[in-house]
Amino acid sequence: MFHKIKKEELTWGESLGQGSFTKIFKGKREEYIDCDSHQMDVLLKVLDHTHRNYSESLFEAASIMSQISHKHLILVYGICAVNKDNIMVQEYVKHGALDIYLKKNKNKSRVNISWKLEVAKQLGYAMNFLEDKRIVHGNICAKNILLTREGDAMTGLPPFIKLSDPGISITILPIEGKLRIDRIPWVAPECIGNPRNLSLESDKWSFGTTLWEIFSPGDLPLNSLEPSQKLQFYQDYLRLPAPKWSELAHLINQCMAYQYSLRPCFRAIIRDLNRLITSDYELLSDLPPSEI
Ligand SMILES: N#Cc1ccc(Nc2nc(N)cc(-n3cnc(CCO)c3)n2)cc1
């Protein structure tokens, strides 16, 4: 399962924003290693009181991430359940969530094609690790990618990301509820009607949507559509607006195949990303990011 953390170990810091059912805070965790105390930065993910009935799902998310360790997966220290609060304690990642970072650095030269391809490849490695272990994440999106290191084009230092925990699973969201429709187009079509269809294949669909997010600076896919139109998008087998870079568009559409058995495995996805990295995308690199 997961380690139980005492509330006395934790010191609360500033609020860092919120996820869909949680609020996040910076914090410190006091821990004693061979009887001298160490203070480490942690991220405290607190389940909203109004969603206390979802605590099972928060524990499940913590449990999945606690069972495995990989350099591109977030480290979860444990859960602190104190009176009404359920708190997931995880490593503090310096630069926060990728979706916000991409918006903030929309036209910065640092966040260029090779930077984005490197982030996509690292996410592919994390997903390949989960696929090999037959572990379904269930909530792959740019908001759940955390930036440990920004990278530096001058010195060629690449960025470094970690995949966050999946948070509250869609399997417990009310059926035709808005909350589930809001996950379109990240959640695979076969999971909208029946979230029990969450699988290794549905993670591939979400990876495709996340690739689209990474390369479309800060835009949210289908952001302008009403919930009913989002459902219609799947019923009409529609596709996201293709990036100009046709090889990238092809990879995104392969991951977002409506027929889930046609979606490539992550080994193939990583191979294709490596081809994009070595391809002559230099031709593209003098295009403004929005032109990709
Ligand atoms: N300004 C700022 C700033 C904000 C956050 C962090 N650090 C951090 N560390 C983590 N382990 C997780 C997250 N996090 C962010 N959004 C979510 C919800 C979706 O998962 C999780 N942020 C660092 C700087």
CSV table of N, CA, C and O in Angstrom, one decimal, residues 116-178:
chain,number,residue,atom,x,y,z
A,116,LYS,N,10.8,20.3,-26.6
A,116,LYS,CA,9.5,19.6,-26.6
A,116,LYS,C,9.7,18.1,-26.9
A,116,LYS,O,9.1,17.2,-26.3
A,117,LEU,N,10.5,17.8,-27.9
A,117,LEU,CA,10.7,16.4,-28.3
A,117,LEU,C,11.4,15.6,-27.1
A,117,LEU,O,11.0,14.5,-26.8
A,118,GLU,N,12.3,16.3,-26.4
A,118,GLU,CA,13.0,15.6,-25.3
A,118,GLU,C,11.9,15.3,-24.2
A,118,GLU,O,11.9,14.2,-23.6
A,119,VAL,N,11.1,16.3,-23.9
A,119,VAL,CA,10.0,16.1,-22.9
A,119,VAL,C,9.1,14.9,-23.3
A,119,VAL,O,8.8,14.0,-22.5
A,120,ALA,N,8.7,14.9,-24.6
A,120,ALA,CA,7.8,13.9,-25.1
A,120,ALA,C,8.5,12.5,-25.0
A,120,ALA,O,7.9,11.5,-24.5
A,121,LYS,N,9.8,12.5,-25.3
A,121,LYS,CA,10.5,11.2,-25.2
A,121,LYS,C,10.6,10.7,-23.7
A,121,LYS,O,10.4,9.5,-23.5
A,122,GLN,N,10.8,11.6,-22.8
A,122,GLN,CA,10.9,11.2,-21.4
A,122,GLN,C,9.6,10.7,-20.9
A,122,GLN,O,9.5,9.7,-20.2
A,123,LEU,N,8.5,11.3,-21.4
A,123,LEU,CA,7.2,10.8,-21.0
A,123,LEU,C,7.0,9.4,-21.6
A,123,LEU,O,6.4,8.5,-21.0
A,124,GLY,N,7.5,9.2,-22.8
A,124,GLY,CA,7.4,7.9,-23.5
A,124,GLY,C,8.1,6.9,-22.7
A,124,GLY,O,7.6,5.8,-22.5
A,125,TYR,N,9.3,7.2,-22.1
A,125,TYR,CA,10.0,6.3,-21.3
A,125,TYR,C,9.2,5.9,-20.1
A,125,TYR,O,9.1,4.7,-19.7
A,126,ALA,N,8.6,6.9,-19.4
A,126,ALA,CA,7.8,6.6,-18.2
A,126,ALA,C,6.7,5.7,-18.6
A,126,ALA,O,6.4,4.7,-17.9
A,127,MET,N,6.0,6.0,-19.7
A,127,MET,CA,4.9,5.2,-20.1
A,127,MET,C,5.3,3.8,-20.5
A,127,MET,O,4.6,2.8,-20.3
A,128,ASN,N,6.5,3.7,-21.2
A,128,ASN,CA,6.9,2.3,-21.6
A,128,ASN,C,7.2,1.5,-20.3
A,128,ASN,O,6.9,0.3,-20.3
A,129,PHE,N,7.7,2.1,-19.3
A,129,PHE,CA,8.0,1.4,-18.0
A,129,PHE,C,6.7,0.9,-17.4
A,129,PHE,O,6.6,-0.2,-17.0
A,130,LEU,N,5.7,1.8,-17.4
A,130,LEU,CA,4.3,1.4,-16.9
A,130,LEU,C,3.8,0.3,-17.7
A,130,LEU,O,3.2,-0.7,-17.2
A,131,GLU,N,3.9,0.4,-19.1
A,131,GLU,CA,3.3,-0.6,-20.0
A,131,GLU,C,4.0,-2.0,-19.7
A,131,GLU,O,3.4,-3.0,-19.6
A,132,ASP,N,5.3,-2.0,-19.5
A,132,ASP,CA,6.1,-3.2,-19.2
A,132,ASP,C,5.5,-3.9,-17.9
A,132,ASP,O,5.5,-5.1,-17.8
A,133,LYS,N,5.2,-3.0,-17.0
A,133,LYS,CA,4.7,-3.5,-15.7
A,133,LYS,C,3.1,-3.7,-15.7
A,133,LYS,O,2.5,-4.0,-14.7
A,134,ARG,N,2.5,-3.5,-16.9
A,134,ARG,CA,1.1,-3.6,-17.0
A,134,ARG,C,0.3,-2.7,-16.0
A,134,ARG,O,-0.7,-3.1,-15.5
A,135,ILE,N,0.9,-1.5,-15.8
A,135,ILE,CA,0.2,-0.6,-14.9
A,135,ILE,C,-0.5,0.5,-15.7
A,135,ILE,O,0.2,1.2,-16.5
A,136,VAL,N,-1.8,0.7,-15.5
A,136,VAL,CA,-2.5,1.7,-16.2
A,136,VAL,C,-2.5,3.0,-15.3
A,136,VAL,O,-2.7,2.9,-14.1
A,137,HIS,N,-2.1,4.1,-16.0
A,137,HIS,CA,-2.0,5.4,-15.2
A,137,HIS,C,-3.4,6.0,-15.2
A,137,HIS,O,-4.0,6.2,-14.1
A,138,GLY,N,-4.0,6.2,-16.3
A,138,GLY,CA,-5.4,6.7,-16.4
A,138,GLY,C,-5.6,8.2,-16.4
A,138,GLY,O,-6.8,8.6,-16.5
A,139,ASN,N,-4.5,9.0,-16.3
A,139,ASN,CA,-4.8,10.4,-16.4
A,139,ASN,C,-3.5,11.1,-17.0
A,139,ASN,O,-3.0,12.0,-16.3
A,140,ILE,N,-3.1,10.7,-18.1
A,140,ILE,CA,-1.9,11.3,-18.8
A,140,ILE,C,-2.4,12.6,-19.4
A,140,ILE,O,-3.3,12.6,-20.2
A,141,CYS,N,-1.8,13.7,-19.0
A,141,CYS,CA,-2.0,15.0,-19.6
A,141,CYS,C,-0.9,16.0,-19.2
A,141,CYS,O,-0.2,15.7,-18.2
A,142,ALA,N,-0.8,17.1,-19.8
A,142,ALA,CA,0.3,18.0,-19.5
A,142,ALA,C,0.3,18.5,-18.1
A,142,ALA,O,1.3,18.8,-17.5
A,143,LYS,N,-0.9,18.6,-17.5
A,143,LYS,CA,-1.1,19.1,-16.1
A,143,LYS,C,-0.4,18.1,-15.2
A,143,LYS,O,0.0,18.5,-14.1
A,144,ASN,N,-0.3,16.8,-15.6
A,144,ASN,CA,0.2,15.8,-14.7
A,144,ASN,C,1.7,15.5,-15.1
A,144,ASN,O,2.2,14.5,-14.6
A,145,ILE,N,2.3,16.4,-15.9
A,145,ILE,CA,3.7,16.2,-16.1
A,145,ILE,C,4.4,17.4,-15.3
A,145,ILE,O,4.0,18.5,-15.4
A,146,LEU,N,5.4,17.0,-14.6
A,146,LEU,CA,6.1,18.0,-13.7
A,146,LEU,C,7.5,18.2,-14.1
A,146,LEU,O,8.2,17.3,-14.6
A,147,LEU,N,7.9,19.5,-14.1
A,147,LEU,CA,9.3,19.9,-14.6
A,147,LEU,C,10.3,20.0,-13.5
A,147,LEU,O,10.2,20.9,-12.7
A,148,THR,N,11.2,19.0,-13.5
A,148,THR,CA,12.2,19.0,-12.4
A,148,THR,C,13.3,20.0,-12.8
A,148,THR,O,13.9,20.7,-11.9
A,149,ARG,N,13.6,20.0,-14.1
A,149,ARG,CA,14.7,20.9,-14.6
A,149,ARG,C,14.3,21.6,-15.8
A,149,ARG,O,13.8,20.9,-16.7
A,150,GLU,N,14.5,22.9,-16.0
A,150,GLU,CA,14.1,23.6,-17.2
A,150,GLU,C,15.0,23.2,-18.4
A,150,GLU,O,14.6,23.3,-19.5
A,151,GLY,N,16.3,22.9,-18.1
A,151,GLY,CA,17.2,22.7,-19.2
A,151,GLY,C,17.8,24.0,-19.6
A,151,GLY,O,17.3,25.1,-19.3
A,152,ASP,N,18.9,23.9,-20.4
A,152,ASP,CA,19.6,25.1,-20.9
A,152,ASP,C,20.2,24.8,-22.3
A,152,ASP,O,21.1,24.0,-22.4
A,153,ALA,N,19.6,25.5,-23.3
A,153,ALA,CA,20.0,25.3,-24.7
A,153,ALA,C,21.4,25.6,-24.9
A,153,ALA,O,22.1,24.9,-25.6
A,154,MET,N,21.9,26.6,-24.1
A,154,MET,CA,23.3,27.0,-24.3
A,154,MET,C,24.3,25.9,-24.0
A,154,MET,O,25.2,25.5,-24.8
A,155,THR,N,24.1,25.3,-22.8
A,155,THR,CA,25.0,24.2,-22.4
A,155,THR,C,24.5,22.8,-22.9
A,155,THR,O,25.1,21.8,-22.6
A,156,GLY,N,23.3,22.8,-23.6
A,156,GLY,CA,22.8,21.6,-24.1
A,156,GLY,C,22.2,20.7,-23.0
A,156,GLY,O,22.0,19.5,-23.2
A,157,LEU,N,22.0,21.3,-21.9
A,157,LEU,CA,21.4,20.5,-20.8
A,157,LEU,C,19.9,20.3,-21.0
A,157,LEU,O,19.2,21.3,-21.2
A,158,PRO,N,19.4,19.1,-21.2
A,158,PRO,CA,18.0,18.9,-21.5
A,158,PRO,C,17.1,19.1,-20.3
A,158,PRO,O,17.6,19.1,-19.2
A,159,PRO,N,15.8,19.4,-20.6
A,159,PRO,CA,14.9,19.5,-19.5
A,159,PRO,C,14.7,18.1,-18.8
A,159,PRO,O,15.2,17.1,-19.4
A,160,PHE,N,14.1,18.0,-17.6
A,160,PHE,CA,13.9,16.7,-17.0
A,160,PHE,C,12.4,16.7,-16.4
A,160,PHE,O,12.1,17.7,-15.7
A,161,ILE,N,11.7,15.7,-16.7
A,161,ILE,CA,10.2,15.7,-16.3
A,161,ILE,C,10.0,14.5,-15.4
A,161,ILE,O,10.7,13.5,-15.5
A,162,LYS,N,8.9,14.6,-14.6
A,162,LYS,CA,8.4,13.4,-13.9
A,162,LYS,C,6.9,13.4,-14.1
A,162,LYS,O,6.2,14.4,-14.0
A,163,LEU,N,6.4,12.1,-14.3
A,163,LEU,CA,4.9,12.0,-14.4
A,163,LEU,C,4.3,11.9,-13.0
A,163,LEU,O,4.8,11.2,-12.2
A,164,SER,N,3.3,12.7,-12.8
A,164,SER,CA,2.7,12.8,-11.5
A,164,SER,C,1.7,11.7,-11.3
A,164,SER,O,1.5,10.9,-12.2
A,165,ASP,N,1.1,11.6,-10.1
A,165,ASP,CA,0.1,10.5,-9.9
A,165,ASP,C,-1.1,10.8,-10.7
A,165,ASP,O,-1.3,12.0,-11.1
A,166,PRO,N,-2.0,9.8,-10.9
A,166,PRO,CA,-3.2,10.1,-11.7
A,166,PRO,C,-4.3,10.9,-11.0
A,166,PRO,O,-5.2,11.3,-11.7
A,167,GLY,N,-4.1,11.1,-9.7
A,167,GLY,CA,-5.2,11.8,-9.0
A,167,GLY,C,-6.5,11.0,-9.0
A,167,GLY,O,-6.4,9.8,-9.0
A,168,ILE,N,-7.6,11.6,-8.9
A,168,ILE,CA,-8.9,10.9,-8.8
A,168,ILE,C,-9.3,10.3,-10.1
A,168,ILE,O,-9.3,11.0,-11.2
A,169,SER,N,-9.5,9.0,-10.1
A,169,SER,CA,-9.8,8.3,-11.4
A,169,SER,C,-11.1,8.6,-12.0
A,169,SER,O,-12.1,8.8,-11.2
A,170,ILE,N,-11.2,8.5,-13.3
A,170,ILE,CA,-12.5,8.8,-13.9
A,170,ILE,C,-13.5,7.7,-13.6
A,170,ILE,O,-14.7,7.9,-13.8
A,171,THR,N,-13.0,6.5,-13.2
A,171,THR,CA,-13.9,5.4,-12.9
A,171,THR,C,-14.9,5.8,-11.9
A,171,THR,O,-16.0,5.2,-11.8
A,172,ILE,N,-14.6,6.7,-11.0
A,172,ILE,CA,-15.6,7.0,-9.9
A,172,ILE,C,-16.3,8.3,-10.2
A,172,ILE,O,-17.2,8.7,-9.5
A,173,LEU,N,-16.0,9.0,-11.4
A,173,LEU,CA,-16.8,10.2,-11.7
A,173,LEU,C,-18.2,9.8,-12.1
A,173,LEU,O,-18.3,8.8,-12.8
A,174,PRO,N,-19.2,10.5,-11.8
A,174,PRO,CA,-20.5,10.2,-12.2
A,174,PRO,C,-20.6,10.1,-13.7
A,174,PRO,O,-20.0,10.9,-14.4
A,175,ILE,N,-21.4,9.1,-14.2
A,175,ILE,CA,-21.5,8.8,-15.7
A,175,ILE,C,-21.8,10.1,-16.4
A,175,ILE,O,-21.4,11.1,-16.1
A,176,GLU,N,-22.5,10.3,-17.3
A,176,GLU,CA,-22.7,11.5,-18.1
A,176,GLU,C,-22.4,12.8,-17.4
A,176,GLU,O,-22.9,13.9,-17.8
A,177,GLY,N,-21.7,12.8,-16.3
A,177,GLY,CA,-21.4,14.1,-15.5
A,177,GLY,C,-20.5,14.9,-16.3
A,177,GLY,O,-19.8,14.5,-17.2
A,178,LYS,N,-20.5,16.2,-16.0
A,178,LYS,CA,-19.7,17.2,-16.7
A,178,LYS,C,-18.2,16.9,-16.5
A,178,LYS,O,-17.4,17.0,-17.4
